[in-house]
XYZ file of C-alpha atoms in Angstrom:
623
model
C 40.880 85.071 54.513
C 40.147 85.321 58.231
C 41.674 87.729 60.747
C 43.953 89.072 57.910
C 45.416 85.640 57.142
C 45.045 83.990 53.776
C 43.660 80.482 54.266
C 43.820 79.290 50.583
C 44.074 80.468 46.925
C 42.463 78.612 44.022
C 42.379 78.959 40.174
C 42.214 76.856 37.023
C 39.598 74.421 35.808
C 38.650 70.792 36.159
C 40.229 69.744 32.846
C 43.925 70.737 32.874
C 44.445 72.314 36.322
C 42.520 69.964 38.576
C 45.181 70.092 41.284
C 44.578 73.820 41.828
C 40.795 73.830 42.127
C 38.950 73.499 45.506
C 36.959 70.419 44.506
C 35.227 69.019 47.665
C 37.642 71.012 49.805
C 36.430 72.219 53.247
C 37.939 75.482 54.416
C 37.285 76.414 58.066
C 37.910 79.806 59.635
C 39.388 79.964 63.126
C 36.714 82.433 64.242
C 33.286 83.736 63.308
C 34.230 85.624 60.114
C 35.650 84.756 56.675
C 36.320 86.864 53.554
C 36.069 85.251 50.100
C 37.638 87.397 47.342
C 37.267 86.812 43.556
C 39.615 88.471 40.974
C 39.644 88.380 37.154
C 42.135 90.151 34.785
C 41.561 91.825 31.427
C 41.749 88.658 29.296
C 39.300 85.825 28.913
C 40.697 83.312 26.409
C 38.227 80.568 27.267
C 34.589 80.680 28.416
C 35.311 80.064 32.123
C 32.141 79.708 34.211
C 33.450 80.968 37.525
C 32.675 79.019 40.737
C 29.852 77.854 43.013
C 30.483 77.484 46.760
C 28.403 76.681 49.863
C 29.045 77.735 53.436
C 27.767 76.559 56.818
C 28.194 77.978 60.288
C 29.303 75.435 62.909
C 29.146 75.961 66.669
C 32.446 75.702 68.558
C 32.345 73.391 71.582
C 34.453 75.435 73.992
C 34.030 72.738 76.649
C 35.926 70.223 74.503
C 39.244 71.958 75.143
C 40.459 71.929 78.750
C 36.853 71.924 80.011
C 36.454 75.490 78.758
C 38.631 76.663 81.634
C 35.867 75.717 84.109
C 37.021 74.299 87.424
C 34.059 71.924 87.746
C 31.211 71.831 85.225
C 31.219 73.262 81.673
C 28.018 73.729 79.627
C 28.214 74.441 75.914
C 25.451 76.245 74.004
C 25.180 77.768 70.517
C 27.662 80.634 70.259
C 28.942 80.249 73.799
C 29.341 78.283 77.051
C 29.138 78.787 80.827
C 30.578 77.229 83.975
C 28.742 75.920 87.061
C 29.572 74.200 90.322
C 28.562 70.997 92.015
C 26.306 70.875 95.057
C 27.786 72.673 98.091
C 30.006 74.811 95.830
C 29.598 78.394 94.702
C 30.766 79.970 91.417
C 33.238 82.778 91.933
C 33.130 86.227 90.246
C 35.520 85.061 87.499
C 32.732 82.634 86.454
C 35.214 79.744 86.295
C 36.437 78.870 89.791
C 34.316 77.142 92.481
C 34.678 77.314 96.254
C 32.898 75.358 98.971
C 29.597 76.972 100.005
C 27.669 74.969 102.565
C 26.671 77.392 105.282
C 23.203 77.639 106.839
C 21.551 75.035 104.620
C 17.924 74.891 105.829
C 15.791 71.719 105.859
C 12.094 71.875 106.826
C 10.606 68.579 105.617
C 9.468 66.013 108.154
C 12.031 63.565 106.765
C 15.064 64.132 104.550
C 18.824 63.486 104.262
C 22.048 65.394 103.657
C 25.783 64.655 103.350
C 29.213 66.273 103.124
C 30.198 67.950 99.830
C 31.144 65.525 97.023
C 29.918 62.496 99.024
C 30.694 59.586 98.464
C 33.890 61.097 97.024
C 36.341 62.750 99.357
C 35.220 66.012 100.875
C 37.178 69.212 100.055
C 39.809 70.876 102.228
C 39.043 73.891 104.375
C 35.310 73.312 104.401
C 33.022 74.747 107.038
C 29.439 73.624 106.601
C 26.344 73.643 108.734
C 22.871 72.206 108.178
C 19.839 73.577 110.052
C 16.829 71.287 110.429
C 13.770 73.216 111.551
C 10.293 71.653 111.749
C 7.020 72.632 113.366
C 6.774 72.938 117.089
C 5.438 69.657 118.438
C 7.883 67.453 116.565
C 11.207 66.083 117.777
C 13.995 65.183 115.347
C 15.638 61.766 115.045
C 19.112 61.497 113.445
C 20.586 58.254 112.062
C 24.036 58.358 110.402
C 24.174 56.005 107.420
C 27.933 56.265 106.883
C 30.779 58.118 108.602
C 34.491 58.571 107.724
C 36.443 61.660 108.897
C 40.156 62.142 109.485
C 41.110 61.516 113.125
C 44.207 61.573 115.361
C 45.525 58.632 117.441
C 46.233 60.749 120.515
C 44.195 63.941 120.293
C 40.384 63.940 119.955
C 39.316 65.215 116.520
C 41.892 68.004 115.971
C 41.513 68.061 112.161
C 38.115 67.186 110.728
C 34.962 66.763 112.858
C 31.176 66.973 113.181
C 29.157 68.601 116.007
C 25.428 68.621 116.789
C 23.637 71.459 118.658
C 19.987 71.718 119.846
C 18.136 73.371 122.748
C 21.339 74.331 124.544
C 22.798 70.831 124.096
C 26.169 70.373 122.305
C 27.147 66.902 121.064
C 30.545 66.035 119.577
C 32.927 66.601 118.084
C 32.822 63.287 116.204
C 35.517 61.929 113.822
C 37.104 58.647 112.821
C 36.222 55.797 110.521
C 35.380 52.771 112.638
C 31.815 51.932 113.661
C 32.577 52.872 117.227
C 33.582 56.377 116.118
C 30.183 57.084 114.527
C 27.845 59.519 116.230
C 25.014 57.663 118.052
C 21.401 57.847 116.974
C 20.254 61.219 118.266
C 16.753 62.257 119.399
C 16.437 65.976 120.016
C 14.210 67.514 122.652
C 13.077 70.359 120.383
C 12.091 71.066 116.833
C 15.375 72.643 115.615
C 18.922 71.278 115.342
C 22.232 72.572 113.881
C 24.786 70.108 112.460
C 28.278 71.546 111.700
C 31.191 70.052 109.726
C 34.815 71.252 109.556
C 37.776 70.037 107.487
C 41.358 71.303 107.488
C 43.780 71.586 104.562
C 45.327 68.145 104.811
C 43.894 64.660 104.361
C 40.345 64.012 103.252
C 37.914 61.111 103.701
C 34.491 60.321 102.227
C 32.666 62.269 104.947
C 29.211 61.308 106.195
C 25.635 60.689 105.069
C 22.817 61.219 107.586
C 19.049 60.712 107.502
C 16.515 62.354 109.811
C 12.835 61.985 110.530
C 10.441 63.520 113.016
C 8.133 62.039 115.622
C 5.265 63.781 117.334
C 4.355 64.264 120.989
C 0.896 63.006 122.101
C -2.324 64.775 123.152
C -4.872 63.459 125.714
C -7.221 60.685 124.556
C -10.641 61.619 123.150
C -13.964 59.738 123.049
C -17.026 59.818 120.760
C -20.028 61.892 121.915
C -23.403 60.378 122.784
C -25.449 59.552 119.631
C -22.254 59.860 117.612
C -18.983 58.270 116.555
C -15.356 59.285 116.161
C -13.007 58.604 113.243
C -9.311 58.492 114.142
C -7.339 56.940 116.996
C -3.880 58.503 116.630
C -3.647 61.187 119.301
C -0.257 62.667 118.396
C 0.810 66.017 117.020
C -0.663 66.944 113.615
C -3.127 64.065 113.769
C -6.839 64.844 113.543
C -10.009 63.109 114.628
C -13.448 63.648 113.106
C -16.776 63.422 114.904
C -20.000 62.237 113.276
C -23.549 62.079 114.607
C -26.294 59.542 113.957
C -29.008 60.336 111.431
C -31.228 63.037 112.828
C -28.482 64.617 114.920
C -25.975 67.313 114.057
C -22.537 68.085 115.485
C -22.596 71.007 117.900
C -19.011 72.069 118.529
C -15.902 71.144 116.582
C -16.559 68.429 114.017
C -12.790 67.944 113.692
C -9.992 68.454 116.216
C -6.220 68.418 115.693
C -3.446 67.625 118.166
C -1.369 70.803 118.518
C 2.316 71.330 119.130
C 1.772 72.231 122.785
C 0.059 68.902 123.495
C -3.527 70.224 123.503
C -6.414 69.698 121.087
C -7.764 72.427 118.851
C -11.433 73.359 119.039
C -13.938 72.196 121.626
C -15.345 68.783 122.436
C -18.598 68.418 120.428
C -21.934 66.892 121.331
C -24.705 65.584 119.099
C -27.801 67.764 118.985
C -31.092 66.574 117.547
C -31.961 68.122 114.166
C -34.848 70.595 113.948
C -36.811 71.673 110.891
C -37.933 75.183 110.048
C -41.421 76.240 111.036
C -43.664 74.876 108.267
C -45.469 77.526 106.235
C -49.194 77.898 106.817
C -51.678 76.697 104.243
C -54.513 78.776 102.928
C -58.029 77.675 103.884
C -56.637 75.169 106.366
C -54.467 74.673 109.415
C -51.572 72.639 110.750
C -52.168 69.955 113.362
C -49.306 69.040 115.678
C -49.149 65.269 115.947
C -46.009 64.961 118.110
C -45.004 68.167 119.814
C -44.429 71.589 118.383
C -40.636 71.910 118.401
C -40.305 70.446 114.894
C -37.383 68.161 115.811
C -36.287 64.995 114.019
C -39.067 62.358 113.624
C -41.722 64.807 114.860
C -44.692 64.925 112.516
C -47.445 67.390 111.713
C -50.817 66.975 110.073
C -53.007 69.209 107.977
C -56.699 69.930 108.050
C -58.721 72.007 105.615
C -61.594 74.350 106.310
C -65.105 73.310 105.492
C -65.797 73.188 101.749
C -62.099 72.490 101.056
C -60.163 69.281 100.628
C -56.477 68.495 100.927
C -54.356 67.980 97.815
C -51.076 66.348 98.787
C -50.032 64.323 101.807
C -52.035 64.828 104.982
C -48.916 64.661 107.156
C -45.238 65.623 107.007
C -42.299 64.483 109.119
C -39.107 66.297 110.112
C -36.332 64.375 108.352
C -32.711 63.759 109.252
C -31.549 66.438 106.785
C -33.632 69.102 108.591
C -36.235 69.261 105.816
C -39.882 68.280 105.867
C -40.966 65.179 104.028
C -43.249 65.686 101.046
C -44.210 69.012 99.442
C -46.466 71.392 101.333
C -50.087 70.367 100.653
C -52.800 72.781 99.591
C -56.459 73.141 100.460
C -58.565 73.424 97.324
C -62.298 73.898 97.079
C -64.357 70.722 97.036
C -65.933 70.788 93.601
C -69.093 69.253 92.254
C -70.660 68.549 95.647
C -73.669 70.217 97.176
C -74.711 70.666 100.792
C -78.319 70.042 99.695
C -79.404 67.015 97.704
C -81.084 67.812 94.395
C -84.459 66.349 93.548
C -84.591 62.745 92.540
C -85.055 62.187 88.843
C -88.734 62.537 88.044
C -90.363 61.200 84.944
C -92.822 64.095 84.686
C -91.718 66.839 82.380
C -92.792 70.220 83.557
C -86.169 76.148 82.167
C -88.636 74.322 79.351
C -90.375 71.275 80.651
C -88.436 71.473 83.901
C -89.033 72.061 87.565
C -87.913 74.324 90.360
C -84.599 73.206 91.814
C -84.055 72.550 95.497
C -82.701 75.712 97.083
C -78.871 75.442 97.318
C -78.707 72.124 95.459
C -76.654 73.677 92.621
C -74.312 76.015 94.588
C -72.004 76.691 91.625
C -74.740 78.248 89.518
C -73.950 81.917 88.832
C -76.349 84.600 87.605
C -74.594 86.769 85.012
C -76.319 90.108 84.482
C -75.374 92.279 81.520
C -76.413 95.955 81.569
C -76.675 98.604 78.887
C -74.168 101.283 79.995
C -75.877 104.034 78.025
C -79.337 103.309 79.454
C -78.797 103.924 83.164
C -77.591 100.380 83.569
C -80.782 98.817 82.341
C -80.631 95.051 82.695
C -80.774 93.828 79.105
C -79.793 90.192 79.430
C -79.281 87.466 81.950
C -77.120 84.419 81.503
C -75.955 81.562 83.611
C -72.455 80.627 84.628
C -70.523 78.081 86.662
C -68.266 78.980 89.593
C -64.879 77.269 89.109
C -63.106 78.569 92.215
C -63.185 81.566 94.522
C -62.334 84.008 91.700
C -63.437 82.601 88.333
C -66.775 81.970 86.616
C -67.250 80.068 83.347
C -69.925 81.395 80.975
C -70.779 81.636 77.276
C -68.755 84.018 75.114
C -71.902 85.317 73.374
C -73.212 86.532 76.749
C -70.352 89.033 77.142
C -69.802 90.102 73.498
C -71.602 92.331 71.008
C -74.828 91.501 69.232
C -77.586 92.716 71.529
C -79.485 95.842 70.474
C -78.175 97.716 73.505
C -74.575 96.804 72.738
C -72.205 97.511 69.822
C -73.707 96.394 66.553
C -70.757 94.272 65.396
C -70.101 90.756 66.604
C -67.223 89.727 68.860
C -66.568 92.834 70.944
C -66.349 92.310 74.682
C -68.769 94.339 76.795
C -67.151 96.632 79.389
C -66.374 94.946 82.674
C -68.458 97.521 84.534
C -71.496 96.414 82.516
C -71.376 92.897 84.011
C -72.464 91.764 87.458
C -72.269 88.222 88.840
C -74.620 86.862 91.498
C -73.867 83.762 93.573
C -75.855 81.796 96.138
C -79.089 82.802 94.405
C -82.291 80.793 94.200
C -84.885 83.498 93.581
C -83.186 86.179 91.563
C -85.748 88.747 92.679
C -84.931 88.212 96.336
C -81.750 89.259 98.103
C -81.095 86.893 101.042
C -78.139 86.585 103.454
C -76.857 83.709 101.333
C -76.650 85.727 98.119
C -73.607 87.656 96.919
C -73.290 90.097 94.038
C -69.889 91.149 92.763
C -68.472 93.109 89.879
C -66.082 91.716 87.297
C -62.388 92.559 87.080
C -61.636 90.906 83.738
C -63.430 89.194 80.845
C -61.502 86.668 78.752
C -63.138 84.978 75.768
C -61.695 81.991 73.941
C -59.506 83.337 71.140
C -61.180 81.232 68.413
C -64.752 82.109 69.338
C -66.781 82.697 66.169
C -69.729 85.063 66.746
C -71.328 83.943 63.492
C -71.342 80.184 64.030
C -71.043 80.382 67.850
C -68.192 77.868 67.648
C -65.986 77.821 70.791
C -68.666 79.769 72.720
C -66.607 79.937 75.938
C -65.518 82.843 78.169
C -64.130 83.352 81.685
C -65.041 86.080 84.167
C -62.535 87.067 86.817
C -64.374 88.409 89.836
C -63.364 91.564 91.640
C -63.121 89.691 94.918
C -62.290 86.272 96.217
C -65.626 84.913 97.365
C -66.068 82.950 100.580
C -67.446 79.445 100.073
C -70.639 78.584 101.902
C -73.387 75.985 101.753
C -74.883 78.050 98.898
C -71.680 79.063 97.082
C -69.447 76.187 95.967
C -67.556 75.399 92.730
C -68.216 72.769 90.076
C -65.563 70.324 88.856
C -63.913 70.485 85.457
C -63.955 67.376 83.253
C -60.843 65.797 81.841
C -59.351 67.465 78.788
C -60.186 65.895 75.446
C -56.604 65.084 74.424
C -57.378 63.793 70.950
C -58.676 66.295 68.410
C -61.777 64.909 66.762
C -62.645 62.599 69.652
C -66.412 62.079 69.700
C -66.635 63.360 66.151
C -68.296 60.153 65.028
C -72.020 59.615 65.220
C -71.791 57.494 68.368
C -71.665 59.543 71.535
C -69.192 58.296 74.144
C -68.937 60.250 77.382
C -65.962 59.416 79.564
C -66.064 58.951 83.345
C -69.847 58.586 83.449
C -71.501 55.423 84.695
C -73.180 53.171 82.153
C -76.843 54.001 81.735
C -76.379 57.640 82.717
C -77.718 59.003 79.431
C -79.259 62.173 80.828
C -77.678 65.353 82.129
C -79.120 68.223 84.126
C -79.478 71.759 82.769
C -80.177 74.635 85.165
C -81.014 78.317 84.762
C -83.395 81.243 85.145
C -84.202 81.408 81.455
C -87.535 81.473 79.697
C -89.816 78.546 80.444
C -90.957 78.572 76.825
C -90.132 80.320 73.586
C -92.693 83.034 74.187
C -92.702 82.953 77.933
C -90.908 85.124 80.492
C -87.764 84.239 82.344
C -88.059 82.395 85.636
C -87.536 84.085 88.989
C -86.450 80.839 90.663
C -83.711 78.493 89.552
C -85.110 75.618 87.516
C -83.675 72.326 86.368
C -84.457 69.849 83.620
C -83.075 66.450 82.616
C -82.083 66.101 78.969
C -80.636 63.218 77.007
C -77.020 63.596 76.031
C -76.579 60.653 73.664
C -77.569 62.543 70.505
C -75.384 61.528 67.525
C -73.719 64.503 65.897
C -74.810 63.624 62.373
C -78.440 63.461 63.488
C -78.089 66.831 65.203
C -76.510 68.336 62.072
C -79.518 67.243 60.011
C -81.944 68.711 62.524
C -80.353 72.109 63.146
C -79.976 75.158 60.913
C -76.286 75.628 61.683
C -73.323 73.295 61.456
C -72.532 71.353 64.622
C -68.753 71.598 65.106
C -66.506 69.346 67.169
C -66.632 71.998 69.901
C -70.397 71.511 70.304
C -72.601 68.789 71.744
C -76.353 68.295 71.305
C -78.781 67.256 74.011
C -82.507 66.841 74.506
C -85.271 64.453 73.508
C -86.147 64.001 69.842
C -89.772 64.698 70.609
C -88.896 68.052 72.232
C -90.417 69.450 75.365
C -87.296 69.568 77.555
C -84.637 72.140 76.757
C -82.783 75.244 77.805
C -84.052 78.569 76.523
C -83.238 82.270 76.273
C -81.594 83.439 79.493
C -80.051 80.029 80.269
C -76.974 80.656 78.093
C -73.712 80.032 79.900
C -75.287 77.649 82.376
C -74.009 74.075 82.690
C -75.240 70.819 81.226
C -74.109 68.621 84.102
C -73.175 64.966 84.447
C -72.044 63.017 87.479
C -68.631 61.346 87.560
C -68.924 57.579 87.654
C -66.347 57.155 90.455
C -66.532 60.275 92.598
C -70.218 61.093 92.120
C -69.303 64.734 91.652
C -70.896 66.982 89.043
C -68.991 68.446 86.135
C -70.130 70.466 83.081
C -70.271 68.200 80.055
C -71.642 71.128 78.073
C -72.582 74.789 78.448
C -75.813 76.281 77.080
C -74.970 77.992 73.780
C -77.780 78.096 71.163
C -80.756 76.296 69.628
C -83.657 76.470 67.178
C -86.399 77.697 69.444
C -86.882 76.123 72.847
C -87.881 72.470 73.192
C -89.158 72.249 69.636
C -90.004 68.797 68.296
C -87.211 67.412 66.128
C -84.755 69.998 67.452
C -82.041 69.827 70.065
C -80.263 72.177 72.395
C -76.671 72.929 71.406
C -73.994 73.240 74.085
C -70.295 74.127 74.059
C -68.320 70.917 74.617
C -66.389 71.855 77.782
C -63.931 68.958 77.675
C -62.286 70.607 74.653
C -61.461 73.757 76.621
C -60.231 72.428 79.965
C -56.526 73.046 79.288
C -57.252 76.600 78.157
C -59.387 77.275 81.228
C -56.696 75.973 83.568
C -53.928 77.895 81.813
C -55.832 81.201 82.094
C -56.618 80.677 85.771
C -53.040 79.679 86.629
C -51.495 82.519 84.582
C -53.659 85.154 86.215
C -52.790 84.126 89.781
């Protein structure tokens, strides 16, 4: 049943009442509801099984019947439909009827087209349309009619259907007819807005018209490229732009781009090319800037650099102002000249008179530092002297055992650093008992020992002292060079000594210090030097000494004894000269020995090349 009407009644079975059963029968309701009713009476003579049915909802296509009542377009969707109208028509409140709606249709593109409603079919009766074309000021509008057919009259001019054109106080038309001679001419407006109107009466219709329009621009004055520059663009009409570029080393001053405006003038200002200038270069420490070509730092101008005495330039010695307003090359630095002395040391002498040495030439070893260690609890009694090597204006290299526990005036356990106020460093000293204008004494700000220093075996006997002031370099105070880092663990561990960057035949180094001149002698007042052999195989040294010689140690001295460092020389350098530069560097640093210059014994030195990376990392980190 549906809407109170019975659609069908079924009973029976498939055996003897097949004509009454709904086998493969489709029953459709006229609307969206259906009632299925089942009835059974009081008897049941046979085992009837009842029925099985399936249902499916199907959408009604309302548009299939009389277009759904829509005057123009009908759109079906699930459970409903809606009406719409063609272009230039408007749906009425009843949602079914359409009326012409073509008033004040606005067009703003620089080129487009429009036509009468229903074109190329006949236009509707009683239509009043108008199209407004409005573009930017500076453009004029060009109209070209592609087709034209409007009802006309043989005697009266366009009384029924017609087209008119209006712009800037100008009225053109009306136009009607169907022959080519009746068409409106190609129209060029004088302004940037035009109104096209169309009217039709309630009688005959034609196909109407189809019109295209495009805009053209008015020109601006011609432009030219600036000196030392160029110009991109040659179209000098409205909306067109030109771009100005300058040669390398020059920059645009003014408008880099200009656009032709609607009033016939150019935007911006006419540019000129100005030479590029670089920022004032930063000063360099311990040096100065030399002006090679002027001081205004403009393109191609160059500057030079010069370092103070005792310093040398690292980096390029000149820089040039580049086209991108930056200086060529990184800023150089002035670093201390290392390993060179203002006073030549003594020539190598064969006589052996430190132990078996001689007094050094005053100022010949300007990096030698005197490290004094005091006993804080004994009115700063000087209890030990050591040597050291000046590395730069703030750092001194010395032996770790010089600044750690072990002395009777210091803590009794090994490895502890002495207080910084118990250490004093002297520089520019020849006679340590005399204070001259060249000498400088300074306190210590920080003591850093190598982390793996072993106070028992004296392995890795290396420490750094950071001075409390940045010392001024002089003829008597200059730093020593560092050797190259030993990059391969175990290098030189074999019995054959190989020293890199030292000329062939240079088998002796120089040891300097104020230490004892013999095992039972007093320390020296004046700085002494001694030449010792450095080509001692490690296995031979291990057999001769009472402690193990590790890879961080090197042995030096003659097998017959007589030339050696002694007590008080610890921390001082065992120096070699670089084969190429001729500059001195510490191959070793005085560490320990069995006596002083004993026959069959050697002096043991910390192998500095193994600690170069650590030394550099500490100095750089602490800056």
